[in-house]
PDB file of C-alpha atoms in Angstrom:
ATOM      1  CA  MET G 121      -1.356  25.930  -3.790  1.00  0.00           C
ATOM      2  CA  LYS G 122      -2.385  24.806  -7.230  1.00  0.00           C
ATOM      3  CA  GLY G 123      -5.171  22.456  -8.312  1.00  0.00           C
ATOM      4  CA  HIS G 124      -6.859  19.996  -6.011  1.00  0.00           C
ATOM      5  CA  GLU G 125      -5.638  17.270  -3.695  1.00  0.00           C
ATOM      6  CA  ALA G 126      -7.434  14.894  -1.386  1.00  0.00           C
ATOM      7  CA  ARG G 127      -6.498  12.245   1.145  1.00  0.00           C
ATOM      8  CA  VAL G 128      -9.033   9.690   2.353  1.00  0.00           C
ATOM      9  CA  GLN G 129      -8.346   7.139   5.068  1.00  0.00           C
ATOM     10  CA  THR G 130     -11.094   4.644   5.916  1.00  0.00           C
ATOM     11  CA  ASN G 131     -11.200   1.805   8.412  1.00  0.00           C
ATOM     12  CA  ALA G 132     -14.278  -0.379   8.098  1.00  0.00           C
ATOM     13  CA  VAL G 133     -15.640  -3.681   9.333  1.00  0.00           C
ATOM     14  CA  SER G 134     -18.887  -5.470   8.469  1.00  0.00           C
ATOM     15  CA  LEU G 135     -20.707  -8.619   9.514  1.00  0.00           C
ATOM     16  CA  ARG G 136     -23.291 -10.435   7.372  1.00  0.00           C
ATOM     17  CA  MET G 137     -25.493 -13.148   8.892  1.00  0.00           C
ATOM     18  CA  GLU G 138     -28.105 -15.203   7.051  1.00  0.00           C
ATOM     19  CA  TYR G 139     -30.736 -17.715   8.061  1.00  0.00           C
ATOM     20  CA  GLU G 140     -32.730 -19.642   5.503  1.00  0.00           C
ATOM     21  CA  ASN G 141     -35.237 -22.498   5.448  1.00  0.00           C
ATOM     22  CA  ASP G 142     -37.790 -23.732   2.897  1.00  0.00           C
ATOM     23  CA  GLN G 143     -40.177 -20.807   3.404  1.00  0.00           C
ATOM     24  CA  ILE G 144     -38.212 -17.758   4.575  1.00  0.00           C
ATOM     25  CA  ALA G 145     -34.807 -16.112   4.410  1.00  0.00           C
ATOM     26  CA  LEU G 146     -33.509 -13.563   6.939  1.00  0.00           C
ATOM     27  CA  THR G 147     -30.440 -11.410   6.356  1.00  0.00           C
ATOM     28  CA  SER G 148     -28.668  -9.011   8.709  1.00  0.00           C
ATOM     29  CA  VAL G 149     -25.752  -6.769   7.708  1.00  0.00           C
ATOM     30  CA  THR G 150     -23.998  -4.657  10.362  1.00  0.00           C
ATOM     31  CA  SER G 151     -21.147  -2.291   9.558  1.00  0.00           C
ATOM     32  CA  ASN G 152     -19.019   0.338  11.230  1.00  0.00           C
ATOM     33  CA  ARG G 153     -16.729   2.775   9.436  1.00  0.00           C
ATOM     34  CA  ASP G 154     -14.333   5.436  10.679  1.00  0.00           C
ATOM     35  CA  GLN G 155     -13.261   7.913   8.016  1.00  0.00           C
ATOM     36  CA  ASP G 156     -10.782  10.788   7.833  1.00  0.00           C
ATOM     37  CA  VAL G 157     -10.892  13.032   4.748  1.00  0.00           C
ATOM     38  CA  LEU G 158      -8.589  15.961   4.008  1.00  0.00           C
ATOM     39  CA  SER G 159      -9.332  17.971   0.875  1.00  0.00           C
ATOM     40  CA  ARG G 160      -7.591  21.044  -0.489  1.00  0.00           C
ATOM     41  CA  SER G 161      -8.581  22.971  -3.586  1.00  0.00           C
ATOM     42  CA  ASP G 162      -7.651  26.122  -5.492  1.00  0.00           C
ATOM     43  CA  ASN G 163     -11.003  27.689  -6.273  1.00  0.00           C
ATOM     44  CA  ASP G 164     -10.038  30.822  -8.202  1.00  0.00           C
ATOM     45  CA  LEU G 165      -8.431  28.843 -11.066  1.00  0.00           C
ATOM     46  CA  THR G 166      -5.576  31.329 -11.440  1.00  0.00           C
ATOM     47  CA  SER G 167      -1.871  31.154 -10.617  1.00  0.00           C
ATOM     48  CA  ALA G 168      -2.397  33.578  -7.693  1.00  0.00           C
ATOM     49  CA  GLU G 169      -3.671  32.249  -4.376  1.00  0.00           C
ATOM     50  CA  LEU G 170      -6.774  34.432  -4.320  1.00  0.00           C
ATOM     51  CA  PHE G 171      -9.244  31.875  -2.987  1.00  0.00           C
ATOM     52  CA  TYR G 172      -8.551  28.354  -1.750  1.00  0.00           C
ATOM     53  CA  ALA G 173     -10.220  25.942   0.634  1.00  0.00           C
ATOM     54  CA  ARG G 174      -9.183  23.193   3.012  1.00  0.00           C
ATOM     55  CA  VAL G 175     -11.773  20.808   4.471  1.00  0.00           C
ATOM     56  CA  ASP G 176     -10.946  18.211   7.130  1.00  0.00           C
ATOM     57  CA  GLU G 177     -13.778  15.817   7.979  1.00  0.00           C
ATOM     58  CA  GLN G 178     -13.617  12.854  10.323  1.00  0.00           C
ATOM     59  CA  GLY G 179     -15.953  10.585  12.222  1.00  0.00           C
ATOM     60  CA  PRO G 180     -17.718   7.248  12.508  1.00  0.00           C
ATOM     61  CA  THR G 181     -20.672   5.802  10.602  1.00  0.00           C
ATOM     62  CA  PHE G 182     -22.741   2.826  11.807  1.00  0.00           C
ATOM     63  CA  THR G 183     -25.240   0.982   9.574  1.00  0.00           C
ATOM     64  CA  GLN G 184     -27.652  -1.893  10.147  1.00  0.00           C
ATOM     65  CA  ASP G 185     -29.746  -3.701   7.519  1.00  0.00           C
ATOM     66  CA  PHE G 186     -32.431  -6.341   8.102  1.00  0.00           C
ATOM     67  CA  TYR G 187     -34.210  -8.153   5.256  1.00  0.00           C
ATOM     68  CA  PHE G 188     -37.002 -10.719   5.388  1.00  0.00           C
ATOM     69  CA  ARG G 189     -37.930 -12.676   2.251  1.00  0.00           C
ATOM     70  CA  THR G 190     -40.535 -15.360   1.743  1.00  0.00           C
ATOM     71  CA  LYS G 191     -40.016 -18.397  -0.480  1.00  0.00           C
ATOM     72  CA  LEU G 192     -43.554 -19.738  -0.535  1.00  0.00           C
ATOM     73  CA  ASP G 193     -44.806 -22.169  -3.119  1.00  0.00           C
ATOM     74  CA  SER G 194     -47.527 -19.775  -4.174  1.00  0.00           C
ATOM     75  CA  PRO G 195     -47.974 -16.829  -6.517  1.00  0.00           C
ATOM     76  CA  PHE G 196     -47.459 -14.407  -3.569  1.00  0.00           C
ATOM     77  CA  ASN G 197     -44.010 -13.754  -2.100  1.00  0.00           C
ATOM     78  CA  PHE G 198     -42.596 -10.625  -0.564  1.00  0.00           C
ATOM     79  CA  LEU G 199     -39.396  -8.952   0.493  1.00  0.00           C
ATOM     80  CA  ALA G 200     -39.323  -6.430   3.343  1.00  0.00           C
ATOM     81  CA  GLY G 201     -36.406  -4.671   4.927  1.00  0.00           C
ATOM     82  CA  VAL G 202     -35.224  -1.843   7.101  1.00  0.00           C
ATOM     83  CA  PHE G 203     -32.006   0.169   6.875  1.00  0.00           C
ATOM     84  CA  TYR G 204     -30.607   2.313   9.700  1.00  0.00           C
ATOM     85  CA  GLU G 205     -27.616   4.654   9.496  1.00  0.00           C
ATOM     86  CA  ARG G 206     -26.039   6.882  12.169  1.00  0.00           C
ATOM     87  CA  GLU G 207     -23.290   9.221  11.047  1.00  0.00           C
ATOM     88  CA  ARG G 208     -21.387  11.532  13.406  1.00  0.00           C
ATOM     89  CA  ASN G 209     -18.790  13.666  11.661  1.00  0.00           C
ATOM     90  CA  THR G 210     -16.792  16.684  12.687  1.00  0.00           C
ATOM     91  CA  GLN G 211     -15.970  19.029   9.841  1.00  0.00           C
ATOM     92  CA  PHE G 212     -13.461  21.862   9.890  1.00  0.00           C
ATOM     93  CA  ALA G 213     -13.361  24.160   6.881  1.00  0.00           C
ATOM     94  CA  LYS G 214     -10.862  26.916   6.193  1.00  0.00           C
ATOM     95  CA  PHE G 215     -11.363  29.340   3.335  1.00  0.00           C
ATOM     96  CA  ALA G 216      -8.483  31.711   2.689  1.00  0.00           C
ATOM     97  CA  GLY G 217      -6.715  33.745   0.052  1.00  0.00           C
ATOM     98  CA  ASP G 218      -5.018  37.046  -0.610  1.00  0.00           C
ATOM     99  CA  PHE G 219      -8.270  39.026  -0.612  1.00  0.00           C
ATOM    100  CA  PHE G 220      -9.594  37.975   2.804  1.00  0.00           C
ATOM    101  CA  GLY G 221      -8.523  36.308   6.027  1.00  0.00           C
ATOM    102  CA  GLY G 222      -9.177  32.693   6.940  1.00  0.00           C
ATOM    103  CA  LEU G 223     -12.563  31.590   8.167  1.00  0.00           C
ATOM    104  CA  GLN G 224     -12.405  28.371  10.175  1.00  0.00           C
ATOM    105  CA  PRO G 225     -15.707  27.149  11.578  1.00  0.00           C
ATOM    106  CA  GLY G 226     -15.825  23.757  13.276  1.00  0.00           C
ATOM    107  CA  GLN G 227     -19.101  21.983  12.756  1.00  0.00           C
ATOM    108  CA  ARG G 228     -20.245  18.673  14.197  1.00  0.00           C
ATOM    109  CA  VAL G 229     -22.717  16.901  11.936  1.00  0.00           C
ATOM    110  CA  GLU G 230     -24.927  14.080  13.156  1.00  0.00           C
ATOM    111  CA  ALA G 231     -27.402  12.395  10.844  1.00  0.00           C
ATOM    112  CA  ARG G 232     -29.725   9.443  11.292  1.00  0.00           C
ATOM    113  CA  ARG G 233     -31.625   7.700   8.523  1.00  0.00           C
ATOM    114  CA  ILE G 234     -34.185   4.934   8.629  1.00  0.00           C
ATOM    115  CA  VAL G 235     -35.471   3.476   5.353  1.00  0.00           C
ATOM    116  CA  LEU G 236     -38.294   0.936   5.103  1.00  0.00           C
ATOM    117  CA  ALA G 237     -38.837  -0.957   1.879  1.00  0.00           C
ATOM    118  CA  ALA G 238     -41.157  -3.740   0.723  1.00  0.00           C
ATOM    119  CA  ARG G 239     -41.869  -5.570  -2.514  1.00  0.00           C
ATOM    120  CA  LEU G 240     -44.651  -7.990  -3.404  1.00  0.00           C
ATOM    121  CA  ASP G 241     -44.060 -10.510  -6.203  1.00  0.00           C
ATOM    122  CA  LEU G 242     -47.179 -11.693  -7.954  1.00  0.00           C
ATOM    123  CA  GLY G 243     -46.636 -14.961  -9.635  1.00  0.00           C
TER     124      GLY G 243
END
C-alpha cells in the first residue's frame, strides 16, 4: 500500500421551518445524517510496508437547532438559540506492518452536545 486513500459515503436529510410576524421570528432546523468512512494510509513514508493504518467509521448523527429572534421597533432586540447534536459512531481501526501484527480494536463512540447562544443588539 502506498500513500493515502479515503472513501466517504454520506446520506443526509434536513428540514428547515420558519415562522415570522412583525415582532418575532422562529427558526427550526432538523437534520439526520448516516455516514460511512473508510480511510487507508501509509504512515512510514517508505516503499516498504512497515506501518500502515486502516480506519472504518460508520454511524448516524442527529442535529436540532432552534432560534428565536425579536424584531421590535426599539433599540433592544435579541437573538437566542439552542443547538443539540447526538452522534453514535462505530470505529474499527487496524494498524499493521512488517514489524508488528495487526491491532484491531472496535470502539463505539457516542457524543452529545448542547450549545446555548444569545446576542443582544443595542440600537
